[in-house]
Coordinates of C-alpha atoms in Angstrom, one line a residue:
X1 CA 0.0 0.0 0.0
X2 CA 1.6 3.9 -0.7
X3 CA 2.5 5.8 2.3
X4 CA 0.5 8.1 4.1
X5 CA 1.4 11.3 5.4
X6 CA 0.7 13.4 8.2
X7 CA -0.5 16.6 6.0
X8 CA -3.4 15.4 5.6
X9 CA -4.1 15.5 9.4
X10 CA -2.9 16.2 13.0
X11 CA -1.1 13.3 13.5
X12 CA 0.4 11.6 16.1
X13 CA 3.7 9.3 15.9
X14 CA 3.4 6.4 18.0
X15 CA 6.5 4.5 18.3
X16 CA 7.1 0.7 19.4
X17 CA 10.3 1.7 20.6
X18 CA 11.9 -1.1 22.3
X19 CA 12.1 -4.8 23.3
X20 CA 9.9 -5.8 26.2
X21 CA 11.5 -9.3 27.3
X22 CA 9.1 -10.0 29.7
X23 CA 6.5 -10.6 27.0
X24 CA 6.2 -13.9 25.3
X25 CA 3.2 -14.7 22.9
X26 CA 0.1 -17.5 23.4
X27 CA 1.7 -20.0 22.0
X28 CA 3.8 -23.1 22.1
X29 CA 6.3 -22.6 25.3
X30 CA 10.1 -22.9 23.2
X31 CA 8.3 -22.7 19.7
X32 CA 9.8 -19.5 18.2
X33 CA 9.1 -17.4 21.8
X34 CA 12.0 -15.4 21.8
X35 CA 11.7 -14.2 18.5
X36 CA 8.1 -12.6 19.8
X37 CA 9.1 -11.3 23.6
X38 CA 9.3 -8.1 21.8
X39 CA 7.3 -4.6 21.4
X40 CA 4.5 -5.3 23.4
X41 CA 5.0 -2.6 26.5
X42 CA 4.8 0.2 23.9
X43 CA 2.1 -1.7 22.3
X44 CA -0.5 -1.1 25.5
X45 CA 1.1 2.5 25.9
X46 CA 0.2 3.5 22.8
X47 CA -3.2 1.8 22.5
X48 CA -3.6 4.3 26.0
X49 CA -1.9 7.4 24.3
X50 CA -4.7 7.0 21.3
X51 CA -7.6 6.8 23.6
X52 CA -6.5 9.7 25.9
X53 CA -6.0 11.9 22.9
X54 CA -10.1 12.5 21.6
X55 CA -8.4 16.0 19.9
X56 CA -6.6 13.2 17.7
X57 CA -8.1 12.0 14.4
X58 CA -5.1 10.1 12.8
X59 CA -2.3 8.6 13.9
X60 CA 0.8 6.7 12.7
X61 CA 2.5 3.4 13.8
X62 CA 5.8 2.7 13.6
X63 CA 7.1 -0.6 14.0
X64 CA 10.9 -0.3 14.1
X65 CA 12.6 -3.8 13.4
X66 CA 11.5 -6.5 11.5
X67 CA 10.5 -8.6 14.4
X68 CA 7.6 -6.6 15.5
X69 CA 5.7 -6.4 12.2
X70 CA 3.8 -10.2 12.4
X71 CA 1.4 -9.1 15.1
X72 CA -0.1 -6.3 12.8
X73 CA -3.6 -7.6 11.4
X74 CA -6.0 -5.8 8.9
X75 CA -10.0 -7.2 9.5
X76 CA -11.8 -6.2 7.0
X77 CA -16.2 -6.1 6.6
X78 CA -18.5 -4.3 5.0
X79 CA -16.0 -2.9 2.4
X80 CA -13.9 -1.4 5.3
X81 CA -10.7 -2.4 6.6
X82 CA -9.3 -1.7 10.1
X83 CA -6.2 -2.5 11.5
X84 CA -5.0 -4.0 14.2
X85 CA -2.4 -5.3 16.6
X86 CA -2.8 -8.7 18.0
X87 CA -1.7 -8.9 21.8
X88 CA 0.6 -11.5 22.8
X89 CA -0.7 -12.8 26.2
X90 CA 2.4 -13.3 28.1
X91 CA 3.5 -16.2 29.4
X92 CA 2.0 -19.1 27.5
X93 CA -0.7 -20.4 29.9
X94 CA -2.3 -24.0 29.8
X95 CA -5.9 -23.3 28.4
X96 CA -4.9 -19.8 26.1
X97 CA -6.6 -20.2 23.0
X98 CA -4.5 -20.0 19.9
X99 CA -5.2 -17.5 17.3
X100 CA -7.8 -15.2 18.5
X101 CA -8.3 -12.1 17.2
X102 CA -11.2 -9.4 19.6
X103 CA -12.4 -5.7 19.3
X104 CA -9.3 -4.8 22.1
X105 CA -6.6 -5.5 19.3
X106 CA -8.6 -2.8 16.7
X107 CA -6.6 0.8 16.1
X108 CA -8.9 2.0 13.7
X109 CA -9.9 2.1 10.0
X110 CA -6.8 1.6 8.1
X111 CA -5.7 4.7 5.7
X112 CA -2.2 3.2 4.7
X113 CA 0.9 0.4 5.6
X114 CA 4.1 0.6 4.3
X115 CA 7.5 -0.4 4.7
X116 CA 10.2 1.9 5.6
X117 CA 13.5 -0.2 5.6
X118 CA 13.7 -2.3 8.3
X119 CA 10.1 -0.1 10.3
X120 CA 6.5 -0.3 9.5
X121 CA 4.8 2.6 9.3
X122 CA 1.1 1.8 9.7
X123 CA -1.7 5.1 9.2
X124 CA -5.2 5.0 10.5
X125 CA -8.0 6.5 11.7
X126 CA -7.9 6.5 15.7
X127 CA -11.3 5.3 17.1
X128 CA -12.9 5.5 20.4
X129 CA -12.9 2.1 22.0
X130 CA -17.1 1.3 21.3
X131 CA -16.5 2.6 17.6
X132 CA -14.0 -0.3 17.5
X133 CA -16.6 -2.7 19.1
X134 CA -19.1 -1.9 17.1
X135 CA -16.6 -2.4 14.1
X136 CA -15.7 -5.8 15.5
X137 CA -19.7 -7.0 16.6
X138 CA -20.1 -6.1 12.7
X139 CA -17.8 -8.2 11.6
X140 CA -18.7 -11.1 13.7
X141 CA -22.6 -11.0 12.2
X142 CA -21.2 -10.6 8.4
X143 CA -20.1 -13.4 5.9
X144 CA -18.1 -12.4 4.0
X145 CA -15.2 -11.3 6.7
X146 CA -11.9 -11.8 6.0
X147 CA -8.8 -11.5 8.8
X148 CA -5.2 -11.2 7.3
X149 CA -1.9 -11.2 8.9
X150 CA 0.1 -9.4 5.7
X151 CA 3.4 -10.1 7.3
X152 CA 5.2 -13.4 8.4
X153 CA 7.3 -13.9 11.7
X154 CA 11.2 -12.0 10.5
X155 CA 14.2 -12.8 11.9
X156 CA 16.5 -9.2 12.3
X157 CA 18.1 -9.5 9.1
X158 CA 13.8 -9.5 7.8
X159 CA 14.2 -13.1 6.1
X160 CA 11.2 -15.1 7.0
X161 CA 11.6 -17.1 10.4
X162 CA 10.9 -20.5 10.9
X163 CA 11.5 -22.1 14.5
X164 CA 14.3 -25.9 14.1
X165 CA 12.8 -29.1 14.2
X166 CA 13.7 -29.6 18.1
X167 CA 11.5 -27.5 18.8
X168 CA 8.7 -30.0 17.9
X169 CA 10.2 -32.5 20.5
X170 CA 7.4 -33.9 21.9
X171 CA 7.8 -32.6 25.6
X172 CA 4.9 -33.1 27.9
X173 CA 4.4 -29.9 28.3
X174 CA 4.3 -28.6 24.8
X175 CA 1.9 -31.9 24.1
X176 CA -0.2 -30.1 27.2
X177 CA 0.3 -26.6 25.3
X178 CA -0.6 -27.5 22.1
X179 CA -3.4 -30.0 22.9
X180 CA -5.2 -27.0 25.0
X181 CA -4.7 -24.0 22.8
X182 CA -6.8 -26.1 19.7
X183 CA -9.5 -27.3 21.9
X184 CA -11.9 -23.9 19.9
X185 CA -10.2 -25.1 16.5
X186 CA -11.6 -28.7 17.3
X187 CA -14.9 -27.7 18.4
X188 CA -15.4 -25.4 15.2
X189 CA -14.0 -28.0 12.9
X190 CA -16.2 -30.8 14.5
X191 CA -19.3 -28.3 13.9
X192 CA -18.2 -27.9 10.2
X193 CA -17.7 -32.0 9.4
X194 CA -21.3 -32.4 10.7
X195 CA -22.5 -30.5 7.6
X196 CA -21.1 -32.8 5.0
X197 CA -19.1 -35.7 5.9
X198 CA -21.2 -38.6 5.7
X199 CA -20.7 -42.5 6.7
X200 CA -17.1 -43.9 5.3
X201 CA -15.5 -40.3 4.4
X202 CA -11.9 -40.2 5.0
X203 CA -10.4 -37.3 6.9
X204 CA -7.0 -36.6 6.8
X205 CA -4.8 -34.6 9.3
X206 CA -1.5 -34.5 6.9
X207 CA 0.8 -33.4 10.0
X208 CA -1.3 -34.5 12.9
X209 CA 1.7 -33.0 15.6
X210 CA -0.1 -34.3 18.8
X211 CA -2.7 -36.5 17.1
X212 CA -5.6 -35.0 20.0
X213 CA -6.7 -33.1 16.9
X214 CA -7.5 -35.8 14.4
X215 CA -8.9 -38.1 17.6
X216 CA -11.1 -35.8 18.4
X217 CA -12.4 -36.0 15.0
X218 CA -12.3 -40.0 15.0
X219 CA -14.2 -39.9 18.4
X220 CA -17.1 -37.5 17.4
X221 CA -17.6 -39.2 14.4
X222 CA -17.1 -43.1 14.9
X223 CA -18.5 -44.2 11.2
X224 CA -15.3 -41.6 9.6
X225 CA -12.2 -43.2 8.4
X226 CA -9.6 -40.8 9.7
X227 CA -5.7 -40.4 9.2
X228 CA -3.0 -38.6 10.9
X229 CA 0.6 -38.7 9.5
X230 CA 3.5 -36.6 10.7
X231 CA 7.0 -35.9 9.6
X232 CA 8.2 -36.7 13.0
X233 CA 8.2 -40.0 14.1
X234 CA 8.5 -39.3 17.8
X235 CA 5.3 -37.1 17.4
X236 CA 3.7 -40.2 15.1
X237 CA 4.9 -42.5 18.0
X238 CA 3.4 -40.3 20.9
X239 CA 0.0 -40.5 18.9
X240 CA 0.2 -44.0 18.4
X241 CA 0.2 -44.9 22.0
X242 CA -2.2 -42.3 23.4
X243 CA -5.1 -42.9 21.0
X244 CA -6.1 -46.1 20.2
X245 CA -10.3 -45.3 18.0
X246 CA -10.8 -48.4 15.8
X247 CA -11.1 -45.9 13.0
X248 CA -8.4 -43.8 13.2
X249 CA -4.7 -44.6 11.9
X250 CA -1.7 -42.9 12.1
X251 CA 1.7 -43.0 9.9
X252 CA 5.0 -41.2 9.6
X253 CA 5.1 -39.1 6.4
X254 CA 6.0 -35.9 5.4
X255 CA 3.3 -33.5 4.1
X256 CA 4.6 -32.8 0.4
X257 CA 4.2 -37.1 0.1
X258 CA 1.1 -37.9 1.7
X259 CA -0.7 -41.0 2.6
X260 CA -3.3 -41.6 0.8
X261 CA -4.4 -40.4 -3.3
X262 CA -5.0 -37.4 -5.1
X263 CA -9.3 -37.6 -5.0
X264 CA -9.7 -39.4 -2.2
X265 CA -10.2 -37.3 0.7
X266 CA -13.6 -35.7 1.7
X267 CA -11.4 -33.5 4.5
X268 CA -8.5 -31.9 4.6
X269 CA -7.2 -30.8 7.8
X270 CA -4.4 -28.3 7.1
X271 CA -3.0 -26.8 10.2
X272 CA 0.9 -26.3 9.2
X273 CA 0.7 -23.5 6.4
X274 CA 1.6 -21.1 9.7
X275 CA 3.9 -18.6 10.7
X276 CA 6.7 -20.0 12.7
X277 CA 6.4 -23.5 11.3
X278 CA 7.3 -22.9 7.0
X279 CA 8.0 -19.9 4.7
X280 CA 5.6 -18.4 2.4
X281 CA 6.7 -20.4 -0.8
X282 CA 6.6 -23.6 1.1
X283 CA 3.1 -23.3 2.2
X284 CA 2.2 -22.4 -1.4
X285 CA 3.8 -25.5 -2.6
X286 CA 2.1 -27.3 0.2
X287 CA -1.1 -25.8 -0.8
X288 CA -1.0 -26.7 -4.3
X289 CA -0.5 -30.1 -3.8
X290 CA -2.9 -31.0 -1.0
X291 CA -5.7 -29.3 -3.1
X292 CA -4.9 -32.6 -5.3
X293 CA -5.9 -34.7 -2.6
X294 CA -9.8 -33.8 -2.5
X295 CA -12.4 -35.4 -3.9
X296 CA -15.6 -33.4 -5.6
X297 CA -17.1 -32.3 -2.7
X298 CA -15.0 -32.3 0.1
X299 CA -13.4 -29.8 1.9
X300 CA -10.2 -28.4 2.9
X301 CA -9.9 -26.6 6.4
X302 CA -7.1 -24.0 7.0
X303 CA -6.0 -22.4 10.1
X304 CA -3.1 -22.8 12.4
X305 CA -1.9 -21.9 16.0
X306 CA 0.1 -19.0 14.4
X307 CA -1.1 -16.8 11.3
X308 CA -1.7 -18.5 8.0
X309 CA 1.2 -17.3 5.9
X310 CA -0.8 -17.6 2.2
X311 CA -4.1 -16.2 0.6
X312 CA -6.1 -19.5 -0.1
X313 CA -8.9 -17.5 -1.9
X314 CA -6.4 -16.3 -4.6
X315 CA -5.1 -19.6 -5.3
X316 CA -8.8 -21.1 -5.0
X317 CA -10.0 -20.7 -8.7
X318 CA -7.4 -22.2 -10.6
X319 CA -7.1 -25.4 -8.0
X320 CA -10.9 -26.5 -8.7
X321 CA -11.6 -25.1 -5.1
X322 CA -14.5 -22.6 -4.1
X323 CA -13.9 -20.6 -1.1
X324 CA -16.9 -21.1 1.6
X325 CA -15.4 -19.2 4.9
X326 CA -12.4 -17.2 5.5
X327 CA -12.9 -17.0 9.8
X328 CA -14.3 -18.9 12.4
X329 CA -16.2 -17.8 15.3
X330 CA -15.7 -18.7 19.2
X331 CA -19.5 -19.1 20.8
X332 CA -19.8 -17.0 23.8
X333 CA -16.6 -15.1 22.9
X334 CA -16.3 -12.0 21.0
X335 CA -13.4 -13.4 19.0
X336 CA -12.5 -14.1 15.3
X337 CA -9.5 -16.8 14.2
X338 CA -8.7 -17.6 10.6
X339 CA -10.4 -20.5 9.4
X340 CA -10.7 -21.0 5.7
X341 CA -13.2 -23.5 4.3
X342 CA -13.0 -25.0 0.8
X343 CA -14.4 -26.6 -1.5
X344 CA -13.4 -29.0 -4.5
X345 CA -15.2 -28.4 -7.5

């Protein structure tokens, strides 16, 4: 997007000027944390200077270093898009639901984001804190929402950051960690297999981590053949032993050579096209080829305990896939989380 200037405006500079090391974000304890335990003091100061400051009609964001720029979200409804800031709860907390995304996070209506070297400069209207409720109890009630993280997780240098494979070690508490902060994308998945999978589909969970995910499919719907495969075999092996549904299987595989045959699946579960866990042009590569993998008629589900890092509506057409959702809702929460839903043509 082009810049946006201050002339236009009173404006007001609000800087995320330092590293706050005692913040950490809500997700899996050693995955990637330190590269998040960043910016998010000024974050809460400025949110504060905005709402103090009524006299204020625009303001500017500037997010210096690369490693602050991921948080930044743009939630767009109603042909309007507003901008955001997603809060890393600090620490990682048994029971903190990945993902979520509430009216507290909004700045504003977005005018402009741009980079600026190594700093984000992000321009927006400042709105009063019910505006931004309002905004967000909108969005909740419309359809055609869509919630986009346009930046990945950077390393200093700004090249895309993806946390080592020991970090995956299955350690009982990042089993605990990551088996608790899914529990809303199981529920919400669960609702949407109700819909369409009928007796015999196959489900498969092409990088099942944990395996609670793809069990707690197998368990809710006992007449589904589901599958779980993983790159790592610890994880495979930890899955193995700690479910045991008659129809549910699990196998050691990597993603880009999956386990079963391009039209065969009536649901995709795709939970590893995240920030964090690949770059950008992996996941597209991963994308492409797991769209192979539906039959007519099933479904693909997309989401992750970190931001997805592609746009699977613009890659939707030309795969044979038609795009049903793009977020998913948390009952008795006010809270959005990317959840894409498509279709095979």
């Amino acid at each position: 997007m082009k810049g946006w200037h201050s002339s236009t405006s009173r404006c007001r500079v609000s800087s995320a000027f330092s590293s706050w090391e005692a913040a950490t974000s809500c997700c899996p304890a050693g995955v990637g944390s330190w590269q998040r335990r960043r910016h998010e003091w000024p974050l809460a100061m400025s949110i504060t200077d905005a709402e103090a400051m009524r006299a204020v009609t625009h303001a500017v964001s500037i997010e210096h270093g690369y490693a602050g720029w991921h948080p930044w979200f743009v939630l767009r409804a109603q042909g309007q898009d507003w901008v955001g800031r997603r809060a890393l709860a600090a620490p990682m907390k048994s029971g903190c639901a990945f993902s979520l995304v509430d009216a507290s996070m909004l700045r504003g209506r977005l005018l402009a984001m741009s980079a600026h070297g190594g700093d984000l400069h992000v321009a927006y209207e400042v709105a009063e804190r019910s505006a931004c409720v309002r905004f967000f109890n909108e969005a909740e009630a419309c359809s055609d929402t869509s919630l986009v993280f346009p930046h990945p997780c950077m390393a200093d240098d700004g090249s895309e950051f993806v946390v080592p494979s020991t970090a995956w070690e299955p350690t009982a508490r990042l089993v605990e960690t990551l088996d608790a902060g899914e529990q809303h994308f199981r529920e919400f998945a669960i609702a949407c297999l109700r819909s369409f999978a009928g007796p015999g589909s196959l489900v498969y969970d092409p990088a099942c981590s944990t395996g609670a995910f793809i069990a707690s499919v197998a368990r809710a719907f006992p007449n589904l053949r589901c599958l779980g495969s993983d790159v790592s075999a610890p994880m495979v092996a930890l899955a193995t032993a700690r479910f045991s549904e008659p129809n549910l299987d699990f196998a050691v595989a990597c993603a880009s050579q999956p386990r079963c045959i391009a039209g065969s699946c009536d649901a995709l579960i795709v939970r590893f096209l995240n920030a964090e866990v690949v770059t950008r042009k992996e996941a597209e590569v991963y994308f492409r080829s797991l769209a192979t993998l539906l039959r007519r008629g099933g479904r693909m589900f997309v989401f992750g305990h970190t931001p997805v890092l592609i746009n699977p509506e613009a890659h939707a057409a030309e795969l044979g896939l038609r795009l049903l959702a793009r977020v998913g809702r948390l009952p008795g929460k006010n809270a959005l989380f990317q959840f894409y839903i498509l279709e095979a043509t």
